[in-house]
XYZ file of C-alpha atoms in Angstrom:
362
model
C 21.110 -0.309 -17.779
C 24.761 -0.024 -16.676
C 25.407 0.642 -12.847
C 28.636 1.635 -11.376
C 29.586 0.235 -8.037
C 31.616 2.235 -5.553
C 33.160 0.108 -2.883
C 34.809 2.119 -0.178
C 37.020 0.609 2.533
C 37.001 3.331 4.946
C 34.438 5.513 6.553
C 36.152 8.546 4.998
C 35.582 7.064 1.627
C 31.901 6.595 2.318
C 31.827 10.328 3.129
C 33.464 11.188 -0.247
C 31.233 8.912 -2.103
C 28.006 10.518 -0.564
C 29.496 14.008 -1.040
C 30.135 13.513 -4.679
C 26.699 11.869 -5.227
C 25.032 14.916 -3.460
C 26.963 17.476 -5.611
C 26.239 15.523 -8.694
C 22.561 15.074 -7.952
C 23.020 11.266 -8.233
C 20.926 8.876 -6.093
C 22.980 5.946 -4.593
C 21.725 2.406 -3.809
C 23.096 1.348 -0.517
C 24.229 -2.304 -0.410
C 25.724 -4.734 1.923
C 25.893 -8.484 0.944
C 22.636 -8.235 -1.115
C 20.774 -10.700 0.963
C 17.592 -8.560 1.410
C 17.150 -7.418 -2.369
C 13.804 -8.746 -2.520
C 12.392 -6.540 0.232
C 10.751 -3.281 -0.733
C 10.640 -1.023 -3.629
C 13.497 -1.301 -6.231
C 15.864 1.695 -6.430
C 16.379 3.650 -9.496
C 19.906 4.737 -9.121
C 22.961 5.013 -11.354
C 25.461 4.049 -8.802
C 25.700 1.459 -6.014
C 27.453 2.264 -2.629
C 28.786 -1.288 -1.601
C 29.685 -1.261 1.952
C 30.824 -4.789 2.327
C 34.371 -3.559 2.136
C 33.877 -2.094 5.662
C 34.247 -5.376 7.584
C 35.656 -6.465 10.768
C 34.820 -6.486 14.604
C 36.286 -3.526 16.349
C 35.575 -4.553 19.855
C 33.996 -7.362 21.581
C 33.579 -7.296 25.352
C 31.719 -10.559 26.449
C 31.396 -9.522 30.089
C 29.898 -6.228 29.185
C 27.616 -7.869 26.670
C 28.623 -5.541 23.821
C 29.937 -5.939 20.385
C 31.018 -3.005 18.039
C 31.692 -4.021 14.226
C 31.885 -2.293 10.796
C 28.615 -2.260 9.060
C 29.783 -4.683 6.286
C 30.978 -7.414 8.574
C 29.192 -10.817 7.685
C 26.710 -11.914 10.200
C 28.094 -15.440 9.829
C 31.360 -14.081 11.256
C 29.602 -12.586 14.232
C 27.440 -15.572 14.974
C 30.661 -17.838 15.155
C 32.453 -15.287 17.458
C 29.405 -15.026 19.830
C 28.961 -18.698 19.801
C 32.281 -19.378 21.025
C 31.615 -17.338 24.116
C 28.139 -18.938 24.776
C 26.323 -15.742 23.441
C 24.116 -14.559 20.691
C 22.011 -11.816 19.297
C 18.871 -12.463 21.338
C 16.372 -11.124 18.710
C 17.302 -14.122 16.369
C 18.187 -12.548 13.158
C 17.825 -14.623 9.823
C 20.631 -16.250 8.241
C 23.204 -14.423 6.159
C 23.647 -10.697 5.334
C 25.834 -8.161 7.112
C 25.499 -6.385 10.368
C 24.359 -3.112 8.626
C 22.013 -4.788 6.514
C 20.421 -6.513 9.555
C 19.927 -3.250 11.319
C 18.882 -1.367 8.318
C 16.048 -3.946 7.482
C 15.010 -4.071 11.126
C 14.510 -7.958 10.832
C 14.099 -10.371 13.757
C 13.171 -13.972 14.258
C 10.627 -15.843 16.301
C 12.062 -14.765 19.603
C 10.876 -11.289 18.874
C 7.847 -11.886 21.100
C 10.030 -12.231 24.166
C 13.477 -10.373 23.333
C 12.228 -7.501 20.879
C 13.788 -6.726 17.593
C 16.865 -5.376 16.133
C 15.736 -1.800 17.286
C 15.829 -2.804 20.781
C 19.424 -4.247 20.657
C 21.156 -1.599 18.654
C 23.092 0.551 21.018
C 25.175 3.032 18.887
C 25.836 3.808 15.195
C 28.368 5.783 13.178
C 27.450 6.578 9.531
C 27.139 9.365 6.934
C 23.929 11.226 6.360
C 22.351 12.209 3.026
C 24.147 15.678 3.504
C 27.500 13.805 3.498
C 27.979 14.475 7.166
C 29.678 11.914 9.227
C 28.155 11.697 12.557
C 27.656 9.110 15.644
C 24.525 8.392 17.645
C 24.139 6.455 20.842
C 27.046 4.776 22.638
C 28.838 1.552 23.449
C 27.377 0.670 26.665
C 24.022 -0.883 27.637
C 22.835 1.856 29.914
C 23.427 4.877 27.660
C 21.007 7.716 28.287
C 22.699 10.641 26.466
C 21.523 12.463 23.498
C 18.823 11.484 21.009
C 18.203 7.728 20.532
C 19.130 7.786 16.856
C 20.111 4.184 16.477
C 16.471 3.136 16.854
C 15.714 5.155 13.843
C 18.012 3.231 11.754
C 16.201 -0.089 12.349
C 13.879 -0.543 9.405
C 15.147 2.442 7.630
C 16.514 0.454 4.678
C 19.356 2.948 4.008
C 17.277 5.886 3.407
C 18.483 7.793 6.342
C 22.167 7.107 6.669
C 24.966 4.915 5.105
C 25.937 3.060 8.261
C 29.765 2.538 8.714
C 29.777 1.233 12.293
C 27.397 -0.393 14.596
C 27.267 -1.432 18.371
C 24.760 -4.093 19.416
C 23.935 -5.765 22.741
C 24.551 -9.542 23.028
C 23.122 -11.772 25.509
C 23.853 -15.334 26.870
C 22.660 -18.094 24.702
C 20.017 -20.538 26.287
C 21.432 -23.513 27.854
C 18.486 -25.725 26.749
C 15.461 -25.672 24.220
C 12.466 -27.647 24.020
C 9.459 -27.527 21.638
C 5.775 -28.754 22.253
C 4.109 -30.066 19.147
C 0.341 -29.991 18.828
C -1.020 -31.911 15.686
C -3.944 -31.422 13.481
C -5.416 -28.034 14.736
C -7.181 -25.889 12.332
C -6.141 -22.215 12.208
C -8.623 -20.971 14.583
C -7.932 -23.679 17.186
C -4.000 -23.163 16.607
C -4.335 -19.299 17.311
C -6.448 -19.915 20.362
C -3.931 -22.414 21.751
C -0.949 -20.173 20.960
C -2.803 -17.390 22.808
C -3.130 -19.659 25.743
C 0.548 -20.532 25.802
C 1.740 -16.972 25.396
C -0.466 -15.844 28.190
C 0.825 -18.484 30.572
C 3.640 -17.950 33.172
C 5.953 -20.448 31.353
C 7.942 -17.783 29.400
C 7.313 -18.981 25.910
C 9.987 -17.739 23.440
C 8.606 -18.858 20.069
C 5.012 -19.675 18.892
C 4.068 -20.753 15.252
C 1.414 -22.564 13.292
C 2.536 -24.648 10.357
C -0.284 -25.584 7.933
C -0.079 -29.166 6.499
C 1.579 -28.295 3.309
C 4.316 -26.194 5.241
C 4.819 -28.816 7.840
C 5.310 -31.539 5.255
C 8.359 -29.627 3.880
C 10.079 -29.448 7.143
C 13.527 -31.285 7.676
C 12.590 -32.337 11.255
C 10.993 -35.815 10.955
C 8.462 -35.453 13.728
C 7.166 -32.362 12.030
C 7.183 -33.685 8.402
C 5.554 -36.936 9.303
C 2.725 -35.566 11.211
C 0.440 -35.825 8.293
C -1.276 -32.520 8.956
C -0.824 -29.114 10.565
C 1.423 -28.723 13.337
C 1.488 -26.092 16.081
C 4.765 -25.101 17.784
C 5.412 -23.701 21.315
C 9.112 -23.124 22.317
C 10.512 -22.884 25.789
C 14.198 -21.946 26.554
C 16.524 -21.328 29.465
C 18.262 -23.269 32.022
C 18.041 -26.937 31.708
C 16.045 -27.907 34.930
C 13.656 -24.808 34.265
C 13.030 -25.889 30.913
C 12.153 -29.405 31.875
C 9.745 -28.291 34.715
C 8.019 -25.684 32.405
C 7.682 -28.241 29.548
C 5.882 -30.744 31.914
C 3.432 -28.185 33.192
C 2.800 -26.649 29.814
C 2.463 -30.004 28.032
C -0.202 -30.995 30.378
C -2.145 -27.754 30.073
C -2.070 -27.773 26.393
C -2.296 -31.358 25.943
C 0.678 -31.343 23.670
C 1.050 -34.493 21.388
C 5.015 -34.561 21.383
C 8.020 -32.615 22.661
C 11.293 -32.041 20.584
C 14.618 -31.984 22.414
C 17.270 -29.326 21.935
C 18.920 -30.452 18.619
C 15.586 -30.943 16.775
C 14.222 -27.730 18.342
C 17.212 -25.615 17.003
C 16.827 -27.090 13.582
C 13.110 -26.629 13.555
C 13.265 -22.909 14.710
C 15.979 -22.076 12.171
C 13.535 -23.227 9.494
C 10.918 -20.861 10.941
C 13.245 -18.150 11.370
C 14.810 -18.158 7.849
C 11.326 -18.805 6.130
C 12.877 -21.296 3.719
C 9.403 -22.815 3.025
C 7.987 -19.688 1.889
C 10.532 -19.297 -0.962
C 10.605 -22.701 -2.162
C 10.631 -22.722 -5.973
C 10.376 -18.896 -6.288
C 12.646 -16.124 -7.460
C 14.636 -15.023 -4.274
C 14.855 -11.519 -5.695
C 11.289 -10.703 -6.791
C 12.070 -6.866 -7.256
C 14.791 -6.361 -9.895
C 15.409 -2.783 -10.879
C 13.407 -1.191 -13.656
C 15.241 -1.516 -17.091
C 13.655 1.178 -18.895
C 11.013 4.051 -18.509
C 11.741 7.342 -16.892
C 15.292 8.226 -17.798
C 18.682 6.915 -18.874
C 20.502 5.385 -15.900
C 23.504 4.321 -17.756
C 26.705 5.382 -16.033
C 30.480 4.574 -16.383
C 33.245 4.401 -13.793
C 34.876 7.466 -15.625
C 31.976 9.714 -14.330
C 33.163 9.435 -10.720
C 35.961 11.552 -9.508
C 39.399 10.045 -8.541
C 38.844 10.820 -4.890
C 36.061 8.228 -4.606
C 36.780 4.566 -3.886
C 37.339 2.626 -7.088
C 34.401 0.699 -8.634
C 34.204 -3.047 -7.876
C 32.634 -3.654 -11.312
C 29.463 -2.836 -13.144
C 26.020 -4.200 -13.053
C 23.779 -4.171 -10.064
C 25.976 -4.953 -6.961
C 29.218 -4.725 -8.999
C 31.629 -7.357 -10.231
C 30.201 -10.745 -11.402
C 27.863 -11.290 -8.430
C 24.299 -12.295 -9.498
C 22.936 -12.459 -6.114
C 23.505 -8.829 -4.973
C 20.692 -6.791 -3.505
C 19.502 -3.673 -2.032
C 17.600 -2.440 1.006
C 14.898 0.103 0.283
C 11.603 1.091 1.841
C 9.576 4.077 0.978
C 7.330 5.638 3.646
C 4.755 8.346 2.708
C 3.163 10.148 5.535
C -0.599 10.857 5.241
C -1.436 14.198 4.129
C -2.230 16.714 6.780
C -5.731 17.454 7.981
C -7.278 20.693 6.623
C -7.398 23.387 9.257
C -10.665 23.764 11.084
C -12.868 26.670 9.865
C -14.568 29.010 12.391
C -18.371 29.274 11.985
C -19.684 32.054 9.915
C -21.216 34.952 11.382
C -24.918 34.482 12.293
C -24.500 30.731 12.442
C -25.587 29.003 15.560
C -23.052 26.436 16.937
C -22.622 25.160 20.282
C -19.650 25.351 22.383
C -19.499 21.565 22.854
C -19.513 20.731 19.126
C -16.717 23.357 18.577
C -14.555 22.098 21.184
C -14.875 18.509 20.065
C -14.313 19.308 16.225
C -11.717 21.948 16.339
C -10.216 21.932 20.005
C -11.042 25.425 20.971
C -13.254 26.909 23.510
C -14.489 30.212 24.610
């Protein structure tokens, strides 16, 4: 299967590409850096719309806690920019990828239990709909209350609703200090009970995880890898004195076996966030596109009109990249319930049973 990759460099070119695909009846696979290709159902499309060319930070206002960037901006670039000002994306997104791919996949890290997900931190978007209409949703301020909250729909949509071109996100100050309580040797049931106890406590837990023995042994943190069994993790973050006080009280309450300091905690929760243990020795892209079956998906660059952005290459993702990927998720709503039928003439049916089953009365 030969796939043509279209790589626009402006939002107008994205609109042109979607308009052409719509008129030609051609499905498009929306691609960023390809870091999430293994998620969801593979796309059967003859053309890839590679948005990595739309890259760059448009506006960053640290005092207003707002950042606006093009959808293809690498997350590594954004992380460095925010870290220089002592800020971060509080929902702890996984390593790699682009800002658009992050929002489209709706991913979040261990801090989701306290800070929410990508959906809760996306303030505004610009993009192109499946009708080739460029539009904007949301705004560029934290307290935005105008119009429909369209940006939240983009989180987890996997490119099925809009080809994103620009995104505004909320940023927050990074925690000054981090500590992690370790509990050794708990079985799964006891670990869940202990994590539940920690999360119900007043100590503002920002991360909770249980690592079975085999998983813990693969950690790069010595105290975890050398535990010789399962390890249960409870994270506390915030201002230094506050963290120290909460660690002391929660350690006594949980009877924790050890406490990790800031550097080791950061390293350990990066492992939890990125799930590196889960993919050890496996194919990082388990859902390649089908290579045969219901149709001929071969296309050539010549089939696209001259007004479209020039192809970056052929093959999935374009060029010579072998690690490119796609974002896709298919949601099918349940079939509607059959309409209620009225009782036939002469049939005795009580009013209460009619009201309960069909919602009518009288």
